Short mmCIF file of C-alpha atoms in Angstrom, two decimals:
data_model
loop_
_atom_site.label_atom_id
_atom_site.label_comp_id
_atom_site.label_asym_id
_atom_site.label_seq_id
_atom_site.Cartn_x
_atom_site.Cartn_y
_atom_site.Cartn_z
CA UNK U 529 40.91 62.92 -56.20
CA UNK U 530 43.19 62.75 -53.22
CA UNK U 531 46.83 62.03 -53.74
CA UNK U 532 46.65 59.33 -51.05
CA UNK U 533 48.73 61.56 -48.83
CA UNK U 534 47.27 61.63 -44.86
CA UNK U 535 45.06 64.29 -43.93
CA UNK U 536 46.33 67.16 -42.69
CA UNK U 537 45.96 68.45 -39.05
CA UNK U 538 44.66 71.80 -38.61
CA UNK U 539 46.32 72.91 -35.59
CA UNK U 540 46.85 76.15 -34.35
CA UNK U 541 50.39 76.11 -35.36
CA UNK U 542 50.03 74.09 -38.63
CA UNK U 543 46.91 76.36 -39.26
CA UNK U 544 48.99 79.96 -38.84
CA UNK U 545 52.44 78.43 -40.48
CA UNK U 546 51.77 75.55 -42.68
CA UNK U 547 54.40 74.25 -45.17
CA UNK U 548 53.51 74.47 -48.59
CA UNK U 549 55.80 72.86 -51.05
CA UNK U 550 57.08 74.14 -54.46
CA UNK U 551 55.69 72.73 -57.05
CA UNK U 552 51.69 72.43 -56.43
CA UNK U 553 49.29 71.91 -59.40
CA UNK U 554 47.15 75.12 -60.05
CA UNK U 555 43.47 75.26 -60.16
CA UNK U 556 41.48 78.25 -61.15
CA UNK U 557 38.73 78.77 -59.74
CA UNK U 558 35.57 80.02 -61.76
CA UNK U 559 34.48 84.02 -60.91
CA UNK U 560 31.18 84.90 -60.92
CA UNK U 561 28.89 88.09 -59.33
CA UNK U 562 27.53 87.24 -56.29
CA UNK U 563 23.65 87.84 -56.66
CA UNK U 564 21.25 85.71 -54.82
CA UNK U 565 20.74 83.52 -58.23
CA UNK U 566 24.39 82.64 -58.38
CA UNK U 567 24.48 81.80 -54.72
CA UNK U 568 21.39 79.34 -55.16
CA UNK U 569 22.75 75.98 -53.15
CA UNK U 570 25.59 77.97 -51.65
CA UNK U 571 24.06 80.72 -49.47
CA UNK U 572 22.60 83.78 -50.10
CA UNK U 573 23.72 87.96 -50.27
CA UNK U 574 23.25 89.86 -47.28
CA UNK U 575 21.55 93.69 -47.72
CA UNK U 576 21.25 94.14 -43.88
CA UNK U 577 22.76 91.14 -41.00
CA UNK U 578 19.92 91.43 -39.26
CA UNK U 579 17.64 89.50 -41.48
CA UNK U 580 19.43 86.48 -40.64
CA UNK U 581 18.84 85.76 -37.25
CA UNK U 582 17.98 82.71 -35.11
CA UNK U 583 14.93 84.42 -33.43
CA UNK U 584 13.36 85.42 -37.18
CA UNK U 585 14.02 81.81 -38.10
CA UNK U 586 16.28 82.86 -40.94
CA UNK U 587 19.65 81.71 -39.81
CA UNK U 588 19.79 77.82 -39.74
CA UNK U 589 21.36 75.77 -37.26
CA UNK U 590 21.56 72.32 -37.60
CA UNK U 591 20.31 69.68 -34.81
CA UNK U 592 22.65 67.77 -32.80
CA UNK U 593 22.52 64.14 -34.21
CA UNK U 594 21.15 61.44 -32.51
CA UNK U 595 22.95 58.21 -32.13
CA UNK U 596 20.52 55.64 -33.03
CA UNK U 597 16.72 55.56 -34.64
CA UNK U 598 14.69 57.40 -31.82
CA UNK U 599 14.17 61.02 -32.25
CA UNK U 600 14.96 64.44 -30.93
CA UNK U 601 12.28 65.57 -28.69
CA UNK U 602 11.00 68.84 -30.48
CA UNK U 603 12.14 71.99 -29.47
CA UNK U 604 15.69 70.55 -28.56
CA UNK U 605 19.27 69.69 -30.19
CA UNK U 606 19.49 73.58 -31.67
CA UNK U 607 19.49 75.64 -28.82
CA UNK U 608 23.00 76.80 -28.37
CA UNK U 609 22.33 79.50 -30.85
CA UNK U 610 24.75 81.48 -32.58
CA UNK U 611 28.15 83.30 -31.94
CA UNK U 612 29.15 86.55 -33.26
CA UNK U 613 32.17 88.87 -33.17
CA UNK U 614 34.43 90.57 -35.39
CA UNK U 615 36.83 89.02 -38.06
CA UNK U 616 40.17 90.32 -38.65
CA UNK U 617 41.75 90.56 -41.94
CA UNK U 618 45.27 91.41 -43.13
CA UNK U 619 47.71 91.53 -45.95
CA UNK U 620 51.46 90.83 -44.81
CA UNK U 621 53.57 91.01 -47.71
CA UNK U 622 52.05 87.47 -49.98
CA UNK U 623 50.55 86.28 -46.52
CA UNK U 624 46.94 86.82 -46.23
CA UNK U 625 45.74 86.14 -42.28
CA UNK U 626 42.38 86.17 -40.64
CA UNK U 627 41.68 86.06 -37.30
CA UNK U 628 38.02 84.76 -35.71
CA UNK U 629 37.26 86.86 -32.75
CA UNK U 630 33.40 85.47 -32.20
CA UNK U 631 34.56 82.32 -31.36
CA UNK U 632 36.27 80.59 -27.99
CA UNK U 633 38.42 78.46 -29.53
CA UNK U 634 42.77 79.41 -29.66
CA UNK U 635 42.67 78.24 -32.76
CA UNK U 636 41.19 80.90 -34.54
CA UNK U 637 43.88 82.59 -35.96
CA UNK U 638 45.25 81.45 -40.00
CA UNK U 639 46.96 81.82 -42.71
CA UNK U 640 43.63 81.88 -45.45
CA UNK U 641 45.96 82.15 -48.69
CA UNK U 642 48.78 83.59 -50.62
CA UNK U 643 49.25 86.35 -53.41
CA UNK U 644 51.84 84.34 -55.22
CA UNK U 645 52.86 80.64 -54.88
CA UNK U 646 54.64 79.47 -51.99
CA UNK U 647 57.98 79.33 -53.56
CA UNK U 648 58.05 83.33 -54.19
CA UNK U 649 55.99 84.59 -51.69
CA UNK U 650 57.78 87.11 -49.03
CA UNK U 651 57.15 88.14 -45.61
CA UNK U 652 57.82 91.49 -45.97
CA UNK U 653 56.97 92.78 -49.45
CA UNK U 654 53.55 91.67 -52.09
CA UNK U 655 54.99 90.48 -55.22
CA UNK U 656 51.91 88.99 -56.92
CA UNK U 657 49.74 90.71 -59.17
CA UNK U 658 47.51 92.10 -56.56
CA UNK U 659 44.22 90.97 -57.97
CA UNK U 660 44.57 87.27 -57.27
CA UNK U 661 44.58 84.98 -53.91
CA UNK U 662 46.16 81.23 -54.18
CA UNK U 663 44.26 79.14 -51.42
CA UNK U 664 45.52 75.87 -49.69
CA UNK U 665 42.63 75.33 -47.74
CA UNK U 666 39.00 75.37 -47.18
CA UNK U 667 36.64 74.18 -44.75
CA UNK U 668 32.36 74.50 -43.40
CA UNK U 669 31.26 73.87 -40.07
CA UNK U 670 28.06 70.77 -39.91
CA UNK U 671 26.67 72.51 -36.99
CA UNK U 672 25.06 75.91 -38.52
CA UNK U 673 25.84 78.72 -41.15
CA UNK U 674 27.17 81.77 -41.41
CA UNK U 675 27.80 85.12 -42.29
CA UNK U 676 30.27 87.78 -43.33
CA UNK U 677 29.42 91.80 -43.43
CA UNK U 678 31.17 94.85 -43.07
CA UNK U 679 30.11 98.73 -42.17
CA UNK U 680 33.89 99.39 -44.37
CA UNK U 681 31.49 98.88 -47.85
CA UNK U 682 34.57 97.67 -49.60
CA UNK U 683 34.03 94.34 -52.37
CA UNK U 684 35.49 91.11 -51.20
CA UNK U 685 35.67 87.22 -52.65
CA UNK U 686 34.15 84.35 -51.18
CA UNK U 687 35.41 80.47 -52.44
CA UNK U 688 32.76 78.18 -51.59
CA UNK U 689 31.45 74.64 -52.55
CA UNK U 690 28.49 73.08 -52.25
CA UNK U 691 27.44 71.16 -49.27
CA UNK U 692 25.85 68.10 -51.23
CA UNK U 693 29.73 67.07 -52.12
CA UNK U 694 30.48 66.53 -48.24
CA UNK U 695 34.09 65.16 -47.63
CA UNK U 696 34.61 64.33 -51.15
CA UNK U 697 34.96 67.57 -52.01
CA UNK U 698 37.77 68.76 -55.19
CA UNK U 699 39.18 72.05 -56.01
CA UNK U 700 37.63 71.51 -59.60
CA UNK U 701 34.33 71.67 -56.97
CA UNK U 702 34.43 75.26 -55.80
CA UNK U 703 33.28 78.37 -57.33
CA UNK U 704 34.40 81.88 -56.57
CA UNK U 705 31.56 84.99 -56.07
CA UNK U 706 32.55 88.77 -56.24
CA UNK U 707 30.69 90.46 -53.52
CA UNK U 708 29.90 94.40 -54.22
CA UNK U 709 30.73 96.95 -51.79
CA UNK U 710 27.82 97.33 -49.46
CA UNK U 711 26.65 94.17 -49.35
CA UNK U 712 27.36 90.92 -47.04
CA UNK U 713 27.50 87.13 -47.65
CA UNK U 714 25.48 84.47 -45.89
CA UNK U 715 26.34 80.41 -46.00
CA UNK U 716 24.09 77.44 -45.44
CA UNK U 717 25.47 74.84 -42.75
CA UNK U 718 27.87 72.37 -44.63
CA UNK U 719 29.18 74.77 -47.36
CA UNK U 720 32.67 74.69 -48.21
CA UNK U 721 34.48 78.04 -47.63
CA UNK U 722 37.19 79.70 -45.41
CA UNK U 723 36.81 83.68 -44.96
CA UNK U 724 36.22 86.06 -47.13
CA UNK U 725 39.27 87.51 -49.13
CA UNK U 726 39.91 91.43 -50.04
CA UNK U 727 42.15 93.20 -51.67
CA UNK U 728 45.46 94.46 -50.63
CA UNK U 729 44.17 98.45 -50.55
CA UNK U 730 41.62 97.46 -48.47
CA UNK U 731 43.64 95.65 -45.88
CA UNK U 732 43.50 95.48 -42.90
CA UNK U 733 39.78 95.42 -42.53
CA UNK U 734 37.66 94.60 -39.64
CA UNK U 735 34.16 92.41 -40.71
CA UNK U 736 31.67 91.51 -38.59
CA UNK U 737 30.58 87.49 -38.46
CA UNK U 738 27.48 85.31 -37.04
CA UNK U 739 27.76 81.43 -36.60
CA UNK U 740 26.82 78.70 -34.94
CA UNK U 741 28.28 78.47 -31.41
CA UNK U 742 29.13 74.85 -31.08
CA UNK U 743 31.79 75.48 -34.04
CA UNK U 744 32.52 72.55 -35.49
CA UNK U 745 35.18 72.99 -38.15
CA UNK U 746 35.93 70.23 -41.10
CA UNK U 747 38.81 71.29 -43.43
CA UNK U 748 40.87 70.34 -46.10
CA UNK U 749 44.32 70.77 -47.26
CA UNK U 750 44.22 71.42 -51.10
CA UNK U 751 48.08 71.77 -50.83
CA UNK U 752 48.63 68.13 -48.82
CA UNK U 753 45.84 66.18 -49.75
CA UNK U 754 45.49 67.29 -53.24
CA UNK U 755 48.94 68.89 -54.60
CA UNK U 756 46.94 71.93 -55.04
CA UNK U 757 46.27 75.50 -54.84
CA UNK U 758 43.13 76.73 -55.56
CA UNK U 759 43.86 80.09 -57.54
CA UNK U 760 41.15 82.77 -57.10
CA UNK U 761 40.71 86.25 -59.22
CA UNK U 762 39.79 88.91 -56.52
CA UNK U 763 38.18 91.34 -59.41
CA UNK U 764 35.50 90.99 -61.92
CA UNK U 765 37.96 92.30 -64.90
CA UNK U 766 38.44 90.25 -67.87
CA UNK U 767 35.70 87.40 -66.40
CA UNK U 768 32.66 88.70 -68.23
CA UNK U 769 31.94 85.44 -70.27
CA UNK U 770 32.35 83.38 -66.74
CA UNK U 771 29.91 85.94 -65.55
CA UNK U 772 27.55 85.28 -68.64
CA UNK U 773 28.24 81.27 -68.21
CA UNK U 774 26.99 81.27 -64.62
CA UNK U 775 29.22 79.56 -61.75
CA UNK U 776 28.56 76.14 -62.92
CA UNK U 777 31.36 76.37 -65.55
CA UNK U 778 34.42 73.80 -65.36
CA UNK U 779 37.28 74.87 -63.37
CA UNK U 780 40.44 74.95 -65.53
CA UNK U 781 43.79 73.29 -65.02
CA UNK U 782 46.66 75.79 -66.17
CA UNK U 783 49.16 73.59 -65.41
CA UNK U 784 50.79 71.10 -67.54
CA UNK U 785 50.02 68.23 -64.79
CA UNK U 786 47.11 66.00 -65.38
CA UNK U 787 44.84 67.03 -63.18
CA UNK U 788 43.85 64.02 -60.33
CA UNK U 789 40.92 61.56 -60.95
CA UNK U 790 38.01 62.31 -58.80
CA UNK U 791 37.00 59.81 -56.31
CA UNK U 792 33.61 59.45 -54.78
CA UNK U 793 32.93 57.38 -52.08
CA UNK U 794 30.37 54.19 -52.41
CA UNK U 795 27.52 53.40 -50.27
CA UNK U 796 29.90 51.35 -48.22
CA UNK U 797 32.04 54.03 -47.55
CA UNK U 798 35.20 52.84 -49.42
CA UNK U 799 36.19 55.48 -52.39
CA UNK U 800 36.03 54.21 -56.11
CA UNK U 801 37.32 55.95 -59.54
CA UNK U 802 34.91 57.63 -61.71
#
């Protein structure tokens, strides 16, 4: 659940430089191999990005909605298409940036995560452990999916959740998928994510990302709206029995703070405790 604190405002500046208090209740986040089985609901793996394209029917863009009962005429409401550019990546010390060059928008430019918690992360040196990423922030775009690849063959980590939570999305809702070298990652329209996260060795890296182009962009603040990070292993190492479990395990809580209630939203749109 929410704390009750306003939702934050991703602009360019809060999205590059947000503050992140000390202090924030730590979620990890289930780690699982990304295999097209896994990613059933969340997307899919990519061999080759060229199998999901809007002219093969295979990369889904979502129709513009209507404001009251008539229809769209067919054939209309989905022909803007897609986007597609590169996607910039980089380690600065604990700071982990991407940058969104296939889109038009300024603000396109963040700060995706952390390798350590706010409160000892530096500028100018890494002093995590190097094999994990603390997020404070996710977000999916309603209008169409999309996908990450790279010629660089390195692994990388993707933090998703599923579309069918909507707004009332939780950290205890997402699940993390280890993507092998070689391969790409493809999302359905509505799912929870951010970018995709790689290791410090492998940084800075260059991918290569299709979208919709009318870019809409819903996000949430895990840190402000939650009191949370999201932490996220970046290696399958000592996760084999989440691997075994599937990514439908339970997140777990390390800290010693009750984690919040969940809230769902009732038909009338007000939220209520479950």
């Amino acid at each position: 659940m929410a704390t009750g604190n306003t939702q934050f405002v991703f602009t360019e500046e809060n999205f590059r430089n947000p503050e992140l208090p000390e202090g924030l209740n730590i979620v990890d986040v289930p780690l699982v191999e990304a295999t097209d089985e896994s990613l059933e609901g969340y997307g899919a793996i990519v061999h080759d990005p060229e199998d999901f394209t809007v002219a093969k029917g295979t990369f889904e863009i979502v129709p513009w909605p209507t404001q009251g009962w008539r229809k769209l005429d067919p054939g209309t409401g989905d022909e803007a298409g897609t986007t597609e550019g590169d996607f910039d990546l980089e380690w600065r010390g604990d700071y982990y940036y991407g940058k969104n060059l296939a889109v038009s928008t300024t603000n396109n430019t963040y700060l995706a995560g952390l390798g350590t918690i706010p409160e000892k992360a530096s500028h100018t040196k890494g002093t995590g452990t190097g094999d994990e990423i603390f997020l404070w922030m996710s977000d999916y775009h309603p209008d169409g999916a999309q996908l990450f690849w790279t010629e660089k063959k390195i692994p990388f980590v993707v933090c998703l959740g599923k579309a069918s939570y909507g707004d009332n999305i939780t950290p205890q809702d997402m699940r993390a998928f280890y993507v092998p070298a070689g391969k790409g990652v493809y999302f359905h329209p509505g799912t929870w994510h951010n970018e995709v996260y790689i290791l410090k060795e492998h940084s800075p890296a260059r991918f290569f990302t299709r979208q919709g182009k009318v870019h809409g962009r819903v996000s949430v603040s895990w840190a402000q709206e939650f009191n949370s990070l999201c932490r996220v292993k970046q290696t399958l190492v000592d996760v084999t029995e989440e691997k075994t479990k599937g990514a439908d395990v339970d997140c777990v809580n390390t800290t010693d703070i009750e984690p919040p209630t969940k809230k769902r939203r009732s038909k009338n749109g007000t939220r209520k405790r479950q």
